[in-house]
mmCIF file of C-alpha atoms in Angstrom:
data_model
loop_
_atom_site.group_PDB
_atom_site.id
_atom_site.type_symbol
_atom_site.label_atom_id
_atom_site.label_comp_id
_atom_site.label_asym_id
_atom_site.label_seq_id
_atom_site.Cartn_x
_atom_site.Cartn_y
_atom_site.Cartn_z
ATOM 1 C CA ILE J 1 -65.491 40.373 18.281
ATOM 2 C CA CYS J 2 -68.709 39.559 20.054
ATOM 3 C CA ASP J 3 -71.372 42.209 20.409
ATOM 4 C CA GLU J 4 -71.374 44.181 23.726
ATOM 5 C CA GLY J 5 -73.186 42.443 26.466
ATOM 6 C CA SER J 6 -74.011 39.233 24.286
ATOM 7 C CA PHE J 7 -71.114 36.833 25.607
ATOM 8 C CA LYS J 8 -72.284 34.261 28.262
ATOM 9 C CA GLU J 9 -69.516 31.836 29.584
ATOM 10 C CA LEU J 10 -70.187 28.330 29.409
ATOM 11 C CA ASP J 11 -68.544 25.811 31.917
ATOM 12 C CA ALA J 12 -66.942 28.417 33.958
ATOM 13 C CA ASP J 13 -66.235 26.399 36.773
ATOM 14 C CA MET J 14 -64.155 23.493 35.440
ATOM 15 C CA SER J 15 -60.478 23.612 36.729
ATOM 16 C CA THR J 16 -58.050 21.000 36.493
ATOM 17 C CA LYS J 17 -56.897 18.302 38.626
ATOM 18 C CA ASN J 18 -53.589 16.069 38.459
ATOM 19 C CA PRO J 19 -54.757 13.287 36.812
ATOM 20 C CA MET J 20 -50.961 11.648 36.345
ATOM 21 C CA ASN J 21 -49.699 12.977 39.964
ATOM 22 C CA TYR J 22 -47.055 15.086 38.041
ATOM 23 C CA PRO J 23 -44.569 16.495 40.260
ATOM 24 C CA ASP J 24 -45.677 20.215 41.442
ATOM 25 C CA TYR J 25 -48.536 20.279 38.250
ATOM 26 C CA ASP J 26 -50.705 21.944 41.078
ATOM 27 C CA LYS J 27 -48.531 24.579 41.796
ATOM 28 C CA VAL J 28 -48.139 25.045 37.866
ATOM 29 C CA ILE J 29 -51.686 25.590 37.462
ATOM 30 C CA LYS J 30 -51.988 27.979 40.405
ATOM 31 C CA LYS J 31 -49.547 30.017 38.861
ATOM 32 C CA ALA J 32 -50.964 29.917 35.337
ATOM 33 C CA LYS J 33 -54.168 31.093 36.830
ATOM 34 C CA ALA J 34 -52.933 34.222 38.594
ATOM 35 C CA LYS J 35 -50.726 34.934 35.862
ATOM 36 C CA SER J 36 -53.606 34.651 33.259
ATOM 37 C CA GLY J 37 -56.940 35.512 35.522
ATOM 38 C CA ILE J 38 -58.605 32.639 33.879
ATOM 39 C CA LYS J 39 -59.157 29.062 35.337
ATOM 40 C CA GLU J 40 -58.069 27.068 32.313
ATOM 41 C CA GLY J 41 -56.474 27.907 28.676
ATOM 42 C CA VAL J 42 -59.569 28.082 26.955
ATOM 43 C CA VAL J 43 -62.789 29.787 27.803
ATOM 44 C CA THR J 44 -66.130 28.874 25.728
ATOM 45 C CA GLY J 45 -69.636 30.496 25.529
ATOM 46 C CA GLU J 46 -72.669 31.821 23.690
ATOM 47 C CA CYS J 47 -72.667 35.541 21.766
ATOM 48 C CA THR J 48 -74.019 37.506 18.934
ATOM 49 C CA ILE J 49 -71.469 38.816 16.238
ATOM 50 C CA GLY J 50 -73.059 41.480 14.021
ATOM 51 C CA GLY J 51 -76.592 40.065 15.722
ATOM 52 C CA PHE J 52 -76.129 36.314 14.677
ATOM 53 C CA LYS J 53 -76.304 33.813 17.377
ATOM 54 C CA THR J 54 -73.028 31.916 17.221
ATOM 55 C CA VAL J 55 -70.879 29.516 20.264
ATOM 56 C CA ILE J 56 -67.432 31.018 20.550
ATOM 57 C CA ALA J 57 -64.229 29.215 21.973
ATOM 58 C CA ILE J 58 -61.285 31.448 22.839
ATOM 59 C CA MET J 59 -57.746 29.839 23.619
ATOM 60 C CA ASP J 60 -55.087 31.822 25.783
ATOM 61 C CA SER J 61 -51.393 31.595 25.528
ATOM 62 C CA HIS J 62 -50.837 33.068 28.834
ATOM 63 C CA PHE J 63 -52.161 29.756 30.509
ATOM 64 C CA MET J 64 -49.468 27.600 30.152
ATOM 65 C CA MET J 65 -49.208 28.561 26.263
ATOM 66 C CA GLY J 66 -52.928 27.182 25.294
ATOM 67 C CA SER J 67 -51.770 23.715 26.193
ATOM 68 C CA MET J 68 -54.250 21.382 25.761
ATOM 69 C CA GLY J 69 -55.161 18.909 28.871
ATOM 70 C CA SER J 70 -58.316 17.218 29.818
ATOM 71 C CA VAL J 71 -60.225 20.214 30.900
ATOM 72 C CA VAL J 72 -59.122 22.439 27.656
ATOM 73 C CA GLY J 73 -60.403 19.147 25.933
ATOM 74 C CA GLU J 74 -63.600 19.034 27.756
ATOM 75 C CA LYS J 75 -64.310 22.588 27.405
ATOM 76 C CA ILE J 76 -63.866 22.244 23.805
ATOM 77 C CA THR J 77 -65.906 19.544 23.027
ATOM 78 C CA ARG J 78 -68.678 20.719 24.990
ATOM 79 C CA ALA J 79 -68.957 24.029 23.423
ATOM 80 C CA ILE J 80 -68.698 21.871 20.166
ATOM 81 C CA GLU J 81 -71.887 19.466 21.440
ATOM 82 C CA TYR J 82 -73.831 22.468 22.349
ATOM 83 C CA SER J 83 -73.289 24.199 19.118
ATOM 84 C CA THR J 84 -74.667 21.003 17.665
ATOM 85 C CA GLU J 85 -77.628 20.627 19.877
ATOM 86 C CA ASN J 86 -78.882 23.933 19.430
ATOM 87 C CA GLU J 87 -78.243 24.065 15.692
ATOM 88 C CA LEU J 88 -75.222 27.056 15.912
ATOM 89 C CA PRO J 89 -71.930 27.924 14.128
ATOM 90 C CA ILE J 90 -69.132 27.577 16.302
ATOM 91 C CA ILE J 91 -65.904 29.598 16.261
ATOM 92 C CA ILE J 92 -63.018 28.748 17.616
ATOM 93 C CA PHE J 93 -59.841 30.860 18.299
ATOM 94 C CA THR J 94 -56.807 28.666 18.520
ATOM 95 C CA THR J 95 -53.308 29.733 19.950
ATOM 96 C CA SER J 96 -51.529 26.581 21.559
ATOM 97 C CA GLY J 97 -48.090 25.000 21.942
ATOM 98 C CA GLY J 98 -50.087 21.515 21.866
ATOM 99 C CA ALA J 99 -50.717 18.885 24.190
ATOM 100 C CA ARG J 100 -49.933 19.416 27.744
ATOM 101 C CA MET J 101 -47.312 16.971 28.703
ATOM 102 C CA GLN J 102 -48.318 17.128 32.688
ATOM 103 C CA GLU J 103 -51.217 15.079 31.785
ATOM 104 C CA GLY J 104 -49.759 12.432 29.522
ATOM 105 C CA ILE J 105 -51.716 9.772 27.417
ATOM 106 C CA VAL J 106 -54.853 11.760 29.325
ATOM 107 C CA SER J 107 -54.296 15.244 27.104
ATOM 108 C CA LEU J 108 -53.556 12.970 24.104
ATOM 109 C CA MET J 109 -56.846 11.345 24.345
ATOM 110 C CA GLN J 110 -58.416 15.064 24.048
ATOM 111 C CA MET J 111 -57.150 15.036 20.206
ATOM 112 C CA ALA J 112 -59.608 11.936 19.382
ATOM 113 C CA LYS J 113 -62.462 13.302 21.632
ATOM 114 C CA THR J 114 -62.366 16.929 20.048
ATOM 115 C CA ALA J 115 -62.078 15.506 16.456
ATOM 116 C CA GLU J 116 -64.931 13.101 16.784
ATOM 117 C CA ALA J 117 -67.042 15.962 18.389
ATOM 118 C CA VAL J 118 -66.438 18.234 15.142
ATOM 119 C CA GLY J 119 -67.202 14.925 13.053
ATOM 120 C CA GLN J 120 -70.651 15.120 14.437
ATOM 121 C CA HIS J 121 -70.917 18.819 14.072
ATOM 122 C CA ASP J 122 -70.147 18.877 10.509
ATOM 123 C CA GLU J 123 -73.557 19.592 9.415
ATOM 124 C CA ALA J 124 -73.998 22.537 11.745
ATOM 125 C CA GLY J 125 -70.822 24.339 10.275
ATOM 126 C CA LEU J 126 -67.400 24.899 12.214
ATOM 127 C CA LEU J 127 -65.017 27.955 12.018
ATOM 128 C CA THR J 128 -61.444 27.736 13.218
ATOM 129 C CA VAL J 129 -59.447 31.036 13.428
ATOM 130 C CA LEU J 130 -55.711 30.333 13.931
ATOM 131 C CA THR J 131 -53.564 32.357 15.726
ATOM 132 C CA ASP J 132 -50.183 32.499 16.381
ATOM 133 C CA PRO J 133 -49.063 30.250 17.403
ATOM 134 C CA THR J 134 -51.068 26.870 16.757
ATOM 135 C CA THR J 135 -48.871 23.668 17.133
ATOM 136 C CA GLY J 136 -49.138 20.300 18.333
ATOM 137 C CA GLY J 137 -51.943 18.226 19.282
ATOM 138 C CA VAL J 138 -54.216 21.002 18.727
ATOM 139 C CA THR J 139 -53.013 21.585 14.827
ATOM 140 C CA ALA J 140 -53.540 17.698 14.653
ATOM 141 C CA SER J 141 -56.780 17.593 15.863
ATOM 142 C CA PHE J 142 -59.600 20.223 16.182
ATOM 143 C CA ALA J 143 -57.941 23.580 14.557
ATOM 144 C CA MET J 144 -57.540 21.822 11.109
ATOM 145 C CA LEU J 145 -61.160 20.201 10.833
ATOM 146 C CA GLY J 146 -63.131 23.800 10.595
ATOM 147 C CA ASP J 147 -65.362 23.629 7.350
ATOM 148 C CA ILE J 148 -64.028 27.467 7.273
ATOM 149 C CA ILE J 149 -60.344 27.943 8.391
ATOM 150 C CA LEU J 150 -58.949 31.656 8.922
ATOM 151 C CA ALA J 151 -55.186 32.748 9.455
ATOM 152 C CA GLU J 152 -54.058 35.650 11.201
ATOM 153 C CA PRO J 153 -50.944 37.150 9.126
ATOM 154 C CA LYS J 154 -47.738 35.184 9.821
ATOM 155 C CA ALA J 155 -49.420 33.220 12.214
ATOM 156 C CA LEU J 156 -47.183 29.687 13.064
ATOM 157 C CA ILE J 157 -48.948 27.110 12.100
ATOM 158 C CA GLY J 158 -47.704 23.405 12.322
ATOM 159 C CA PHE J 159 -47.490 19.955 14.507
ATOM 160 C CA ALA J 160 -43.750 19.750 15.319
ATOM 161 C CA GLY J 161 -41.002 22.306 15.169
ATOM 162 C CA GLN J 162 -39.076 22.818 12.060
ATOM 163 C CA ARG J 163 -35.729 21.709 13.662
ATOM 164 C CA VAL J 164 -37.242 17.940 14.643
ATOM 165 C CA ILE J 165 -38.929 17.719 11.028
ATOM 166 C CA GLN J 166 -35.745 18.272 9.113
ATOM 167 C CA GLY J 167 -33.764 16.103 11.701
ATOM 168 C CA THR J 168 -36.481 13.436 11.160
ATOM 169 C CA ILE J 169 -36.790 13.510 7.277
ATOM 170 C CA HIS J 170 -32.851 14.549 6.793
ATOM 171 C CA GLN J 171 -33.977 17.731 4.171
ATOM 172 C CA LYS J 172 -34.230 21.221 4.121
ATOM 173 C CA LEU J 173 -37.600 22.738 4.455
ATOM 174 C CA PRO J 174 -38.454 25.956 2.662
ATOM 175 C CA ASP J 175 -38.148 29.117 4.211
ATOM 176 C CA GLY J 176 -41.596 30.350 6.400
ATOM 177 C CA PHE J 177 -43.259 26.752 5.482
ATOM 178 C CA GLN J 178 -45.137 26.935 8.860
ATOM 179 C CA ARG J 179 -46.521 30.463 8.310
ATOM 180 C CA ALA J 180 -49.897 31.084 7.773
ATOM 181 C CA GLU J 181 -49.197 32.441 4.035
ATOM 182 C CA PHE J 182 -47.624 28.984 3.206
ATOM 183 C CA GLN J 183 -50.339 27.098 4.446
ATOM 184 C CA LEU J 184 -52.474 29.660 2.197
ATOM 185 C CA GLU J 185 -50.722 29.132 -0.915
ATOM 186 C CA HIS J 186 -50.670 25.334 -0.241
ATOM 187 C CA GLY J 187 -54.667 25.159 0.248
ATOM 188 C CA PHE J 188 -54.234 24.065 4.125
ATOM 189 C CA VAL J 189 -55.956 27.969 5.131
ATOM 190 C CA ASP J 190 -58.904 29.321 3.313
ATOM 191 C CA ARG J 191 -58.209 33.160 4.219
ATOM 192 C CA ILE J 192 -55.574 35.654 5.756
ATOM 193 C CA VAL J 193 -57.532 38.268 7.882
ATOM 194 C CA ASN J 194 -55.874 41.034 10.225
ATOM 195 C CA ARG J 195 -57.345 41.309 13.491
ATOM 196 C CA GLU J 196 -58.695 44.226 12.927
ATOM 197 C CA ASP J 197 -60.882 43.052 9.990
ATOM 198 C CA MET J 198 -61.979 39.801 11.414
ATOM 199 C CA ARG J 199 -65.009 41.007 13.014
ATOM 200 C CA ASP J 200 -66.548 42.193 9.561
ATOM 201 C CA GLU J 201 -65.070 38.913 8.245
ATOM 202 C CA LEU J 202 -67.124 36.659 10.931
ATOM 203 C CA ILE J 203 -70.277 38.899 10.261
ATOM 204 C CA SER J 204 -69.699 38.480 6.584
ATOM 205 C CA ILE J 205 -69.592 34.365 7.262
ATOM 206 C CA LEU J 206 -72.497 33.880 9.718
ATOM 207 C CA LYS J 207 -74.748 35.879 7.719
ATOM 208 C CA LEU J 208 -73.968 32.996 4.668
ATOM 209 C CA HIS J 209 -74.351 30.328 7.681
ATOM 210 C CA GLU J 210 -77.843 32.012 8.677
ATOM 211 C CA ALA J 211 -79.567 32.323 4.662
ATOM 212 C CA LYS J 212 -78.395 28.675 4.524
#
């Protein structure tokens, strides 16, 4: 997505602690680092795309299913604040199983924090790209607050799982109601874009932002 050689990582050294003293959480984090090759569930930075300067955040499902704990929330918040301060657009690629249970209420607090950062950034322009899956607290906070929301084909997008919802409301839900195509049909997503076309799509959108 980024122009070759243009990416400069932000907050690269931030690493997760164990705020709730959850049993073996340190071992889980160590294993996730080794498996994914990154320090946390999101990488943030500044780059150019088609020559247009932007801030970018990429969540990675290989790190604990992209779950949002204190460091993921903090890195995304800082990236949004950085883009606001520097009057840059920000593009967030989301993939997440939701809030990270090992951090309890600390994880849930990230929903309010990231949403507030998005609110302050509103005038500068925010763009989210929903990849498969985008669920839980990430969907319920910054992922669905973009000025422009793109999704990849057939991406799973939702808060709770289908069985949980059906068990709660005691109604049968439409087939595919949590897929990108259903979300587009009902106005929650602006456009569905194939991954191979995503760079060109983002350049077009950034060009419009630059013209502003």
